[in-house]
Amino acid sequence: MSGIVFHSCPVDDDAVAMLLVEAPTVEHHQVALGINESRPRLSWTIDGPRGWRQRGYEIEVCRADRLFRTGFVAGDDQVLVAWPDADLVSRSVAQVRVRVWGGSSEDDEASESPFAASDWSPSTRIESGLLCPEDWSGTAISPDWDEDTSVDNPPALLRRTFTLAAEVRRARLYVTAHGVTEVEINGTKVGEQALLPGWTTYSHRLRVATFDVTTRLQPGANTIGAWLADGWYRGRLGFDGGTRNIYGDRLALLAQLEIEDVHGRVTVVRTDESWQASRGPILRSGLYDGERYDARKEIPNWSGAGVIEGPAWSGVRPVERDLATLTGFDGPYVQCVADVPPVDVRELGSSRYLLDFGQNLVGRLRIQVRGAAGDTVRLTHAEVLQDGELYRRPLRDAEALDEYILRGDPDGEVWEPRFTVHGFRYAEIDGWVGDSVRDHVVARVYHSDLRATGSFECSDELVNRLHENVIWSMRGNMVDLPTDCPQRDERLGWTGDVQVFAPTAAFLFDCSGFLGSWLKDLDAEQLPDGTVPWYVPVIPGGDYWTPIRPGAAWADAVVLTPWTLWERYGDRDILERQFDGAKAWVDLVARLSDDDHVWRSGFQLGDWLDPIAPPEDPAAGRTDRHLVATAYAAWSARHVGLSAAVLGRSREAQAYAALAQQIRAGFQAAYVLPDGTLTSDAPTAYALAIMFDLLPADLRERAGRRLADLVRASGHLIATGFVGTPLICDALTRAGFVEDAYRLLLQRQCPSWLFMVEMGATTIWERWDSMLPDGSVNPGGMTSFNHYALGAVADWLHRVVAGLQPAAPGYRRVRFAPRPGGGLTSAQAVHESPYGRISISWRYAGDVLIVDTLVPIGVTAVLDVQDHPVLELVSGRAIHRFRGLSAQAS
């Protein structure tokens, strides 16, 4: 992607021969400022000689008034290690470092004394936020005017001036809002964040952002100001025109600025009735519809320390807020992560241009424009073109229109919307004046700033583009919570989409805190009887989605997503926290099922968006919806039992394992025929039965053969929807038909993954035929060009094509098991695991398969190449060459 610059640092691939312990990380935080944990867990990675193993460690915690060391602790734990010191309290600051002892794998493990010690790691600074309601001394405030909240209202400006007597030693800003906010101090924006505090189940959880603002303050006069807009709290959300005021009809800002000067004096500037409010230059702002900004209405220096001119300022009024619901951020903030310039600009007429950014992305435009006061530039967005023009019908009721009215600055004006994002590849600009559009417009990519942890590449460039499309779809749908689509009047946290995509997501990005936060909201929204909503947070969903009903595959996210996070990150606490909700769901399904444990009743989505499903009925697929429901019932019951076993709940582990077996028996009696075929003779049905282990042992081979026959009969065209697609390639592989899986992957006709790619897709589509072969857009009302669910095949690319898969929670043990096929001559995958970098690459050199692996310290691995003996690997890099029945290592 030439021209795209990501705001991140490169990773050094050089091998490290000496023993080096990296600075410890804290929980799942990328930056440990304002954390909400009083006993945060610590993790560290180690670079060292091949085969080196940790035998013990020491943790040092340094605070202002004390130094604590654990002393030598025997063991090889290095991921999410329990906090060793006294609890952190509000505003606690600690410096933490680690050193380790160990030796090579061949050393005597029975030795009573440590073999060798590393140097101390670099220190990590930890600072807790405000952990108790009593820490807040102010109140939430709102502008002291009434509004008609049945329509869009202009965002407000709030401000307060204050004086400091001396230089500042330390200053922290704690801030949250009903709505979305940006804070400025002395005329400069605080932080790079956007859309704070994001979207949670506000009545249960309202997140507080913490910022170090020490360098923003000065002796003498200072001003703190905040923009305050509707966002998710009060703005229009949802289908069929949407709903407003879902969480309340009055916006509010809650902020506390704590300042310590060089003499030790503390000043607290809090939101209270001493603040002022005014209208600002934003005339309207909505997540769906976009933003209108009149630069002529700007108030110069409104958040600066000097005198302000402009309209009179009003007072504010207090707003009630339960401070016990305030919490910190588990994942990173939303912010700009890349700038994408246009790859093509076409003039459509006088002052009107069509821009192609070459990539379907999520964000907004930044323009540099010059013109007369009152000139208006209109920015219209869309994902696709039809007949050479923006095609906006798939946006439904999302206007996706930004407008900028110039103030007439002869030096030019720079503008970017504040409180909206759009999903688009193309933008039409109308009313452009001044310099070249190409050189003065850039698309800014916004999403939660998740740390990239995985990559994949192979010898087929179309497959590489497919994988890149998966990454871009994940980026676009990780704007504060995992959404289904980022462009139309929806953008909801659909449970089913997350459930099938979580394994792919957890490989590509560190989404542990991000998804962990969303799971807390799922827990809050789960109904008392165990019903899990279709999407979280819950909003009105029209007749189709309201009232909330139990639905298989979607609701199973309450069980399977925590298990995925346990599997990929080794975080036992997530299983513990979500266990009661998982159990409640499985218990509900057991009550809804018949006496034979088959779930035959109720509304089900089945294999949603099977390619044969008509546009008006996306649930009308080939596979019996209740077969899908019963298969998921067995799978979730099994995983509740497995979760209970991890948590040491042996009685529940046995009970749910037994329930899973009962459902499995019911499935076989109801849906499996004596010849190994299924009553629903469809690929999704067989994929479920094979991957969820629902078949009698003597019929598995026949069922696998029938699946392969169906796939071949279709010409290796896709015949699965949201449920079957993540499983189909794995099911073929498990059944011994890996070449059919490759042919399915590499098919280019519609419906297929590579059909999308050859049609110019740069993200994953919602439908296999969101764009039809003739280049026209599918007429269905649900036609998104940025949905990640069907991209869940990337997990198979990582685990099977490249061959990198976890074999124990957190990648504590890894199985390298590449299964080359499909004419590919090479593949590679890299994953930054909790223990460090794991990688595999393989390539053919004539008739020799060369496999290059890297295993970090703390991890053991096996290399399983088909038709060759399985090899045990130690930490470090190894290259193996396979020919015939033997392997040579170097």
PDB file of C-alpha atoms in Angstrom, residues 379-594:
ATOM      1  CA  LEU A 379     -17.358  16.028   1.687  1.00  0.00           C
ATOM      2  CA  THR A 380     -19.509  13.036   0.767  1.00  0.00           C
ATOM      3  CA  HIS A 381     -18.357   9.464   1.428  1.00  0.00           C
ATOM      4  CA  ALA A 382     -19.065   5.987   0.041  1.00  0.00           C
ATOM      5  CA  GLU A 383     -17.447   2.564  -0.094  1.00  0.00           C
ATOM      6  CA  VAL A 384     -18.050   1.849  -3.791  1.00  0.00           C
ATOM      7  CA  LEU A 385     -18.782   3.361  -7.161  1.00  0.00           C
ATOM      8  CA  GLN A 386     -21.467   2.376  -9.597  1.00  0.00           C
ATOM      9  CA  ASP A 387     -21.504   3.767 -13.107  1.00  0.00           C
ATOM     10  CA  GLY A 388     -18.572   5.953 -12.136  1.00  0.00           C
ATOM     11  CA  GLU A 389     -20.409   7.765  -9.341  1.00  0.00           C
ATOM     12  CA  LEU A 390     -20.532   7.389  -5.557  1.00  0.00           C
ATOM     13  CA  TYR A 391     -23.017   4.637  -4.732  1.00  0.00           C
ATOM     14  CA  ARG A 392     -24.558   5.477  -1.355  1.00  0.00           C
ATOM     15  CA  ARG A 393     -27.662   3.268  -1.112  1.00  0.00           C
ATOM     16  CA  PRO A 394     -25.816   0.709   1.107  1.00  0.00           C
ATOM     17  CA  LEU A 395     -25.361   3.477   3.698  1.00  0.00           C
ATOM     18  CA  ARG A 396     -29.142   3.420   4.218  1.00  0.00           C
ATOM     19  CA  ASP A 397     -29.963   6.323   6.548  1.00  0.00           C
ATOM     20  CA  ALA A 398     -26.379   7.338   7.281  1.00  0.00           C
ATOM     21  CA  GLU A 399     -25.777  10.643   5.485  1.00  0.00           C
ATOM     22  CA  ALA A 400     -21.970  10.495   5.842  1.00  0.00           C
ATOM     23  CA  LEU A 401     -21.654  14.164   4.895  1.00  0.00           C
ATOM     24  CA  ASP A 402     -19.168  16.654   6.317  1.00  0.00           C
ATOM     25  CA  GLU A 403     -19.337  20.359   5.526  1.00  0.00           C
ATOM     26  CA  TYR A 404     -16.839  23.114   6.175  1.00  0.00           C
ATOM     27  CA  ILE A 405     -17.714  26.801   5.865  1.00  0.00           C
ATOM     28  CA  LEU A 406     -14.592  28.882   5.422  1.00  0.00           C
ATOM     29  CA  ARG A 407     -13.692  31.901   7.535  1.00  0.00           C
ATOM     30  CA  GLY A 408     -11.692  33.402   4.653  1.00  0.00           C
ATOM     31  CA  ASP A 409      -8.163  33.161   6.006  1.00  0.00           C
ATOM     32  CA  PRO A 410      -5.799  34.234   3.164  1.00  0.00           C
ATOM     33  CA  ASP A 411      -3.118  31.888   4.532  1.00  0.00           C
ATOM     34  CA  GLY A 412      -5.437  28.901   4.150  1.00  0.00           C
ATOM     35  CA  GLU A 413      -7.417  26.785   6.580  1.00  0.00           C
ATOM     36  CA  VAL A 414      -6.960  23.224   7.831  1.00  0.00           C
ATOM     37  CA  TRP A 415      -9.968  21.244   9.031  1.00  0.00           C
ATOM     38  CA  GLU A 416     -10.858  17.735  10.126  1.00  0.00           C
ATOM     39  CA  PRO A 417     -14.165  16.697  11.740  1.00  0.00           C
ATOM     40  CA  ARG A 418     -14.006  15.892  15.456  1.00  0.00           C
ATOM     41  CA  PHE A 419     -16.913  13.682  16.479  1.00  0.00           C
ATOM     42  CA  THR A 420     -17.689  11.448  13.522  1.00  0.00           C
ATOM     43  CA  VAL A 421     -16.083   8.681  11.473  1.00  0.00           C
ATOM     44  CA  HIS A 422     -17.098   7.234   8.138  1.00  0.00           C
ATOM     45  CA  GLY A 423     -16.489   3.976   6.316  1.00  0.00           C
ATOM     46  CA  PHE A 424     -15.344   4.815   2.779  1.00  0.00           C
ATOM     47  CA  ARG A 425     -12.892   4.358  -0.041  1.00  0.00           C
ATOM     48  CA  TYR A 426     -14.226   7.162  -2.189  1.00  0.00           C
ATOM     49  CA  ALA A 427     -15.101  10.756  -1.380  1.00  0.00           C
ATOM     50  CA  GLU A 428     -16.704  13.436  -3.473  1.00  0.00           C
ATOM     51  CA  ILE A 429     -15.644  16.994  -2.740  1.00  0.00           C
ATOM     52  CA  ASP A 430     -17.957  19.766  -3.870  1.00  0.00           C
ATOM     53  CA  GLY A 431     -17.146  23.447  -3.592  1.00  0.00           C
ATOM     54  CA  TRP A 432     -13.366  23.083  -3.598  1.00  0.00           C
ATOM     55  CA  VAL A 433     -11.490  26.345  -3.917  1.00  0.00           C
ATOM     56  CA  GLY A 434      -7.811  27.074  -3.875  1.00  0.00           C
ATOM     57  CA  ASP A 435      -4.922  24.714  -4.400  1.00  0.00           C
ATOM     58  CA  SER A 436      -4.668  21.180  -5.859  1.00  0.00           C
ATOM     59  CA  VAL A 437      -7.077  18.722  -4.275  1.00  0.00           C
ATOM     60  CA  ARG A 438      -4.637  15.830  -4.626  1.00  0.00           C
ATOM     61  CA  ASP A 439      -1.987  17.548  -2.516  1.00  0.00           C
ATOM     62  CA  HIS A 440      -4.297  19.007   0.113  1.00  0.00           C
ATOM     63  CA  VAL A 441      -6.664  16.208   1.125  1.00  0.00           C
ATOM     64  CA  VAL A 442      -5.741  13.120   3.155  1.00  0.00           C
ATOM     65  CA  ALA A 443      -7.851  10.351   4.690  1.00  0.00           C
ATOM     66  CA  ARG A 444      -7.045   9.817   8.347  1.00  0.00           C
ATOM     67  CA  VAL A 445      -7.597   6.249   9.601  1.00  0.00           C
ATOM     68  CA  TYR A 446      -9.143   5.960  13.072  1.00  0.00           C
ATOM     69  CA  HIS A 447      -9.632   2.912  15.276  1.00  0.00           C
ATOM     70  CA  SER A 448      -8.715   1.656  18.724  1.00  0.00           C
ATOM     71  CA  ASP A 449      -4.940   1.766  18.703  1.00  0.00           C
ATOM     72  CA  LEU A 450      -4.452  -1.982  19.086  1.00  0.00           C
ATOM     73  CA  ARG A 451      -0.897  -3.283  18.933  1.00  0.00           C
ATOM     74  CA  ALA A 452      -0.326  -5.364  15.798  1.00  0.00           C
ATOM     75  CA  THR A 453       0.786  -8.876  16.785  1.00  0.00           C
ATOM     76  CA  GLY A 454       0.428 -11.071  13.712  1.00  0.00           C
ATOM     77  CA  SER A 455       1.320 -11.278  10.047  1.00  0.00           C
ATOM     78  CA  PHE A 456       0.961 -13.790   7.221  1.00  0.00           C
ATOM     79  CA  GLU A 457       2.348 -14.056   3.723  1.00  0.00           C
ATOM     80  CA  CYS A 458       2.478 -16.729   1.058  1.00  0.00           C
ATOM     81  CA  SER A 459       3.528 -17.198  -2.544  1.00  0.00           C
ATOM     82  CA  ASP A 460       0.053 -16.322  -3.896  1.00  0.00           C
ATOM     83  CA  GLU A 461      -0.434 -12.563  -4.127  1.00  0.00           C
ATOM     84  CA  LEU A 462      -4.233 -12.848  -4.264  1.00  0.00           C
ATOM     85  CA  VAL A 463      -4.225 -14.724  -0.957  1.00  0.00           C
ATOM     86  CA  ASN A 464      -1.917 -12.066   0.493  1.00  0.00           C
ATOM     87  CA  ARG A 465      -4.383  -9.393  -0.606  1.00  0.00           C
ATOM     88  CA  LEU A 466      -7.201 -11.411   0.975  1.00  0.00           C
ATOM     89  CA  HIS A 467      -5.281 -11.465   4.246  1.00  0.00           C
ATOM     90  CA  GLU A 468      -4.627  -7.731   4.000  1.00  0.00           C
ATOM     91  CA  ASN A 469      -8.368  -7.255   3.465  1.00  0.00           C
ATOM     92  CA  VAL A 470      -9.039  -9.147   6.690  1.00  0.00           C
ATOM     93  CA  ILE A 471      -6.688  -6.806   8.560  1.00  0.00           C
ATOM     94  CA  TRP A 472      -8.344  -3.717   7.133  1.00  0.00           C
ATOM     95  CA  SER A 473     -11.807  -5.004   8.005  1.00  0.00           C
ATOM     96  CA  MET A 474     -10.682  -5.618  11.547  1.00  0.00           C
ATOM     97  CA  ARG A 475      -9.207  -2.121  11.737  1.00  0.00           C
ATOM     98  CA  GLY A 476     -12.417  -0.548  10.511  1.00  0.00           C
ATOM     99  CA  ASN A 477     -14.598  -2.493  12.897  1.00  0.00           C
ATOM    100  CA  MET A 478     -12.552  -1.976  16.044  1.00  0.00           C
ATOM    101  CA  VAL A 479     -13.596   1.609  16.747  1.00  0.00           C
ATOM    102  CA  ASP A 480     -13.913   1.312  20.541  1.00  0.00           C
ATOM    103  CA  LEU A 481     -15.940  -1.915  20.336  1.00  0.00           C
ATOM    104  CA  PRO A 482     -16.128  -4.795  17.848  1.00  0.00           C
ATOM    105  CA  THR A 483     -18.741  -3.796  15.285  1.00  0.00           C
ATOM    106  CA  ASP A 484     -20.243  -5.530  12.293  1.00  0.00           C
ATOM    107  CA  CYS A 485     -19.834  -2.678   9.832  1.00  0.00           C
ATOM    108  CA  PRO A 486     -18.499   0.865  10.090  1.00  0.00           C
ATOM    109  CA  GLN A 487     -20.378   2.806   7.426  1.00  0.00           C
ATOM    110  CA  ARG A 488     -24.179   2.478   7.526  1.00  0.00           C
ATOM    111  CA  ASP A 489     -26.823   3.237  10.151  1.00  0.00           C
ATOM    112  CA  GLU A 490     -25.856   0.276  12.356  1.00  0.00           C
ATOM    113  CA  ARG A 491     -22.249  -0.195  13.585  1.00  0.00           C
ATOM    114  CA  LEU A 492     -23.246  -2.501  16.441  1.00  0.00           C
ATOM    115  CA  GLY A 493     -21.342  -4.992  18.568  1.00  0.00           C
ATOM    116  CA  TRP A 494     -22.866  -8.131  17.060  1.00  0.00           C
ATOM    117  CA  THR A 495     -22.094 -11.119  19.234  1.00  0.00           C
ATOM    118  CA  GLY A 496     -22.027 -13.681  16.440  1.00  0.00           C
ATOM    119  CA  ASP A 497     -19.514 -11.750  14.376  1.00  0.00           C
ATOM    120  CA  VAL A 498     -17.118 -11.490  17.329  1.00  0.00           C
ATOM    121  CA  GLN A 499     -17.598 -15.130  18.244  1.00  0.00           C
ATOM    122  CA  VAL A 500     -16.465 -16.448  14.875  1.00  0.00           C
ATOM    123  CA  PHE A 501     -13.751 -13.841  14.302  1.00  0.00           C
ATOM    124  CA  ALA A 502     -12.121 -13.694  17.757  1.00  0.00           C
ATOM    125  CA  PRO A 503      -9.408 -16.303  16.982  1.00  0.00           C
ATOM    126  CA  THR A 504      -8.335 -14.333  13.911  1.00  0.00           C
ATOM    127  CA  ALA A 505      -8.505 -11.044  15.801  1.00  0.00           C
ATOM    128  CA  ALA A 506      -6.384 -12.369  18.664  1.00  0.00           C
ATOM    129  CA  PHE A 507      -3.654 -13.435  16.248  1.00  0.00           C
ATOM    130  CA  LEU A 508      -3.524 -10.180  14.304  1.00  0.00           C
ATOM    131  CA  PHE A 509      -3.754  -7.655  17.152  1.00  0.00           C
ATOM    132  CA  ASP A 510      -3.485  -7.592  20.921  1.00  0.00           C
ATOM    133  CA  CYS A 511      -7.212  -7.302  21.544  1.00  0.00           C
ATOM    134  CA  SER A 512      -7.211  -8.869  25.018  1.00  0.00           C
ATOM    135  CA  GLY A 513      -8.108  -5.687  26.877  1.00  0.00           C
ATOM    136  CA  PHE A 514     -10.321  -4.467  24.041  1.00  0.00           C
ATOM    137  CA  LEU A 515     -12.458  -7.624  23.888  1.00  0.00           C
ATOM    138  CA  GLY A 516     -12.253  -8.066  27.660  1.00  0.00           C
ATOM    139  CA  SER A 517     -13.875  -4.656  28.048  1.00  0.00           C
ATOM    140  CA  TRP A 518     -16.630  -5.559  25.582  1.00  0.00           C
ATOM    141  CA  LEU A 519     -17.280  -8.804  27.457  1.00  0.00           C
ATOM    142  CA  LYS A 520     -17.919  -6.772  30.624  1.00  0.00           C
ATOM    143  CA  ASP A 521     -20.667  -4.969  28.739  1.00  0.00           C
ATOM    144  CA  LEU A 522     -22.026  -8.273  27.463  1.00  0.00           C
ATOM    145  CA  ASP A 523     -22.208  -9.431  31.072  1.00  0.00           C
ATOM    146  CA  ALA A 524     -24.084  -6.265  32.022  1.00  0.00           C
ATOM    147  CA  GLU A 525     -26.577  -6.656  29.156  1.00  0.00           C
ATOM    148  CA  GLN A 526     -27.267 -10.391  29.591  1.00  0.00           C
ATOM    149  CA  LEU A 527     -30.825 -10.921  30.775  1.00  0.00           C
ATOM    150  CA  PRO A 528     -31.552 -12.534  34.149  1.00  0.00           C
ATOM    151  CA  ASP A 529     -32.778 -15.742  32.464  1.00  0.00           C
ATOM    152  CA  GLY A 530     -29.445 -16.112  30.613  1.00  0.00           C
ATOM    153  CA  THR A 531     -30.508 -14.687  27.253  1.00  0.00           C
ATOM    154  CA  VAL A 532     -27.627 -12.966  25.461  1.00  0.00           C
ATOM    155  CA  PRO A 533     -28.480 -10.018  23.182  1.00  0.00           C
ATOM    156  CA  TRP A 534     -27.796 -10.131  19.460  1.00  0.00           C
ATOM    157  CA  TYR A 535     -25.524  -7.120  19.882  1.00  0.00           C
ATOM    158  CA  VAL A 536     -23.848  -5.344  22.790  1.00  0.00           C
ATOM    159  CA  PRO A 537     -24.448  -2.611  23.895  1.00  0.00           C
ATOM    160  CA  VAL A 538     -28.180  -3.061  23.316  1.00  0.00           C
ATOM    161  CA  ILE A 539     -30.203  -0.437  21.474  1.00  0.00           C
ATOM    162  CA  PRO A 540     -33.740  -0.623  20.038  1.00  0.00           C
ATOM    163  CA  GLY A 541     -33.665  -2.917  17.042  1.00  0.00           C
ATOM    164  CA  GLY A 542     -37.069  -2.735  15.403  1.00  0.00           C
ATOM    165  CA  ASP A 543     -39.432  -5.667  15.070  1.00  0.00           C
ATOM    166  CA  TYR A 544     -36.743  -8.073  13.818  1.00  0.00           C
ATOM    167  CA  TRP A 545     -34.309  -7.723  16.728  1.00  0.00           C
ATOM    168  CA  THR A 546     -36.659  -6.647  19.516  1.00  0.00           C
ATOM    169  CA  PRO A 547     -37.491  -8.113  21.942  1.00  0.00           C
ATOM    170  CA  ILE A 548     -34.206  -9.911  22.599  1.00  0.00           C
ATOM    171  CA  ARG A 549     -34.517 -13.632  21.877  1.00  0.00           C
ATOM    172  CA  PRO A 550     -32.141 -16.543  22.452  1.00  0.00           C
ATOM    173  CA  GLY A 551     -30.165 -17.241  19.288  1.00  0.00           C
ATOM    174  CA  ALA A 552     -27.492 -19.860  18.726  1.00  0.00           C
ATOM    175  CA  ALA A 553     -23.984 -18.943  17.470  1.00  0.00           C
ATOM    176  CA  TRP A 554     -24.578 -15.299  18.376  1.00  0.00           C
ATOM    177  CA  ALA A 555     -25.333 -15.787  22.063  1.00  0.00           C
ATOM    178  CA  ASP A 556     -22.605 -18.430  22.296  1.00  0.00           C
ATOM    179  CA  ALA A 557     -20.119 -15.569  22.283  1.00  0.00           C
ATOM    180  CA  VAL A 558     -20.678 -15.471  26.052  1.00  0.00           C
ATOM    181  CA  VAL A 559     -18.993 -18.884  26.287  1.00  0.00           C
ATOM    182  CA  LEU A 560     -16.638 -19.109  23.344  1.00  0.00           C
ATOM    183  CA  THR A 561     -15.086 -15.636  23.225  1.00  0.00           C
ATOM    184  CA  PRO A 562     -13.736 -15.835  26.812  1.00  0.00           C
ATOM    185  CA  TRP A 563     -12.393 -19.284  25.923  1.00  0.00           C
ATOM    186  CA  THR A 564     -10.620 -17.850  22.887  1.00  0.00           C
ATOM    187  CA  LEU A 565      -9.010 -15.173  25.062  1.00  0.00           C
ATOM    188  CA  TRP A 566      -7.913 -17.864  27.520  1.00  0.00           C
ATOM    189  CA  GLU A 567      -6.512 -19.946  24.693  1.00  0.00           C
ATOM    190  CA  ARG A 568      -4.637 -17.060  23.061  1.00  0.00           C
ATOM    191  CA  TYR A 569      -3.571 -14.993  26.100  1.00  0.00           C
ATOM    192  CA  GLY A 570      -3.593 -17.457  28.993  1.00  0.00           C
ATOM    193  CA  ASP A 571      -5.835 -15.124  31.014  1.00  0.00           C
ATOM    194  CA  ARG A 572      -7.615 -17.280  33.555  1.00  0.00           C
ATOM    195  CA  ASP A 573      -9.301 -14.242  35.114  1.00  0.00           C
ATOM    196  CA  ILE A 574     -11.411 -13.711  31.986  1.00  0.00           C
ATOM    197  CA  LEU A 575     -12.830 -17.223  32.344  1.00  0.00           C
ATOM    198  CA  GLU A 576     -13.517 -16.553  36.016  1.00  0.00           C
ATOM    199  CA  ARG A 577     -15.195 -13.219  35.389  1.00  0.00           C
ATOM    200  CA  GLN A 578     -17.418 -14.480  32.563  1.00  0.00           C
ATOM    201  CA  PHE A 579     -18.154 -17.952  33.935  1.00  0.00           C
ATOM    202  CA  ASP A 580     -21.527 -17.265  35.536  1.00  0.00           C
ATOM    203  CA  GLY A 581     -22.835 -15.675  32.340  1.00  0.00           C
ATOM    204  CA  ALA A 582     -21.551 -18.575  30.246  1.00  0.00           C
ATOM    205  CA  LYS A 583     -23.192 -21.070  32.561  1.00  0.00           C
ATOM    206  CA  ALA A 584     -26.475 -19.126  32.586  1.00  0.00           C
ATOM    207  CA  TRP A 585     -26.636 -19.246  28.794  1.00  0.00           C
ATOM    208  CA  VAL A 586     -26.014 -22.995  28.589  1.00  0.00           C
ATOM    209  CA  ASP A 587     -28.555 -23.586  31.356  1.00  0.00           C
ATOM    210  CA  LEU A 588     -31.138 -21.561  29.412  1.00  0.00           C
ATOM    211  CA  VAL A 589     -30.522 -23.566  26.238  1.00  0.00           C
ATOM    212  CA  ALA A 590     -30.956 -26.780  28.229  1.00  0.00           C
ATOM    213  CA  ARG A 591     -34.353 -25.525  29.412  1.00  0.00           C
ATOM    214  CA  LEU A 592     -35.374 -24.523  25.890  1.00  0.00           C
ATOM    215  CA  SER A 593     -34.400 -27.895  24.424  1.00  0.00           C
ATOM    216  CA  ASP A 594     -36.653 -30.928  24.208  1.00  0.00           C
TER     217      ASP A 594
END
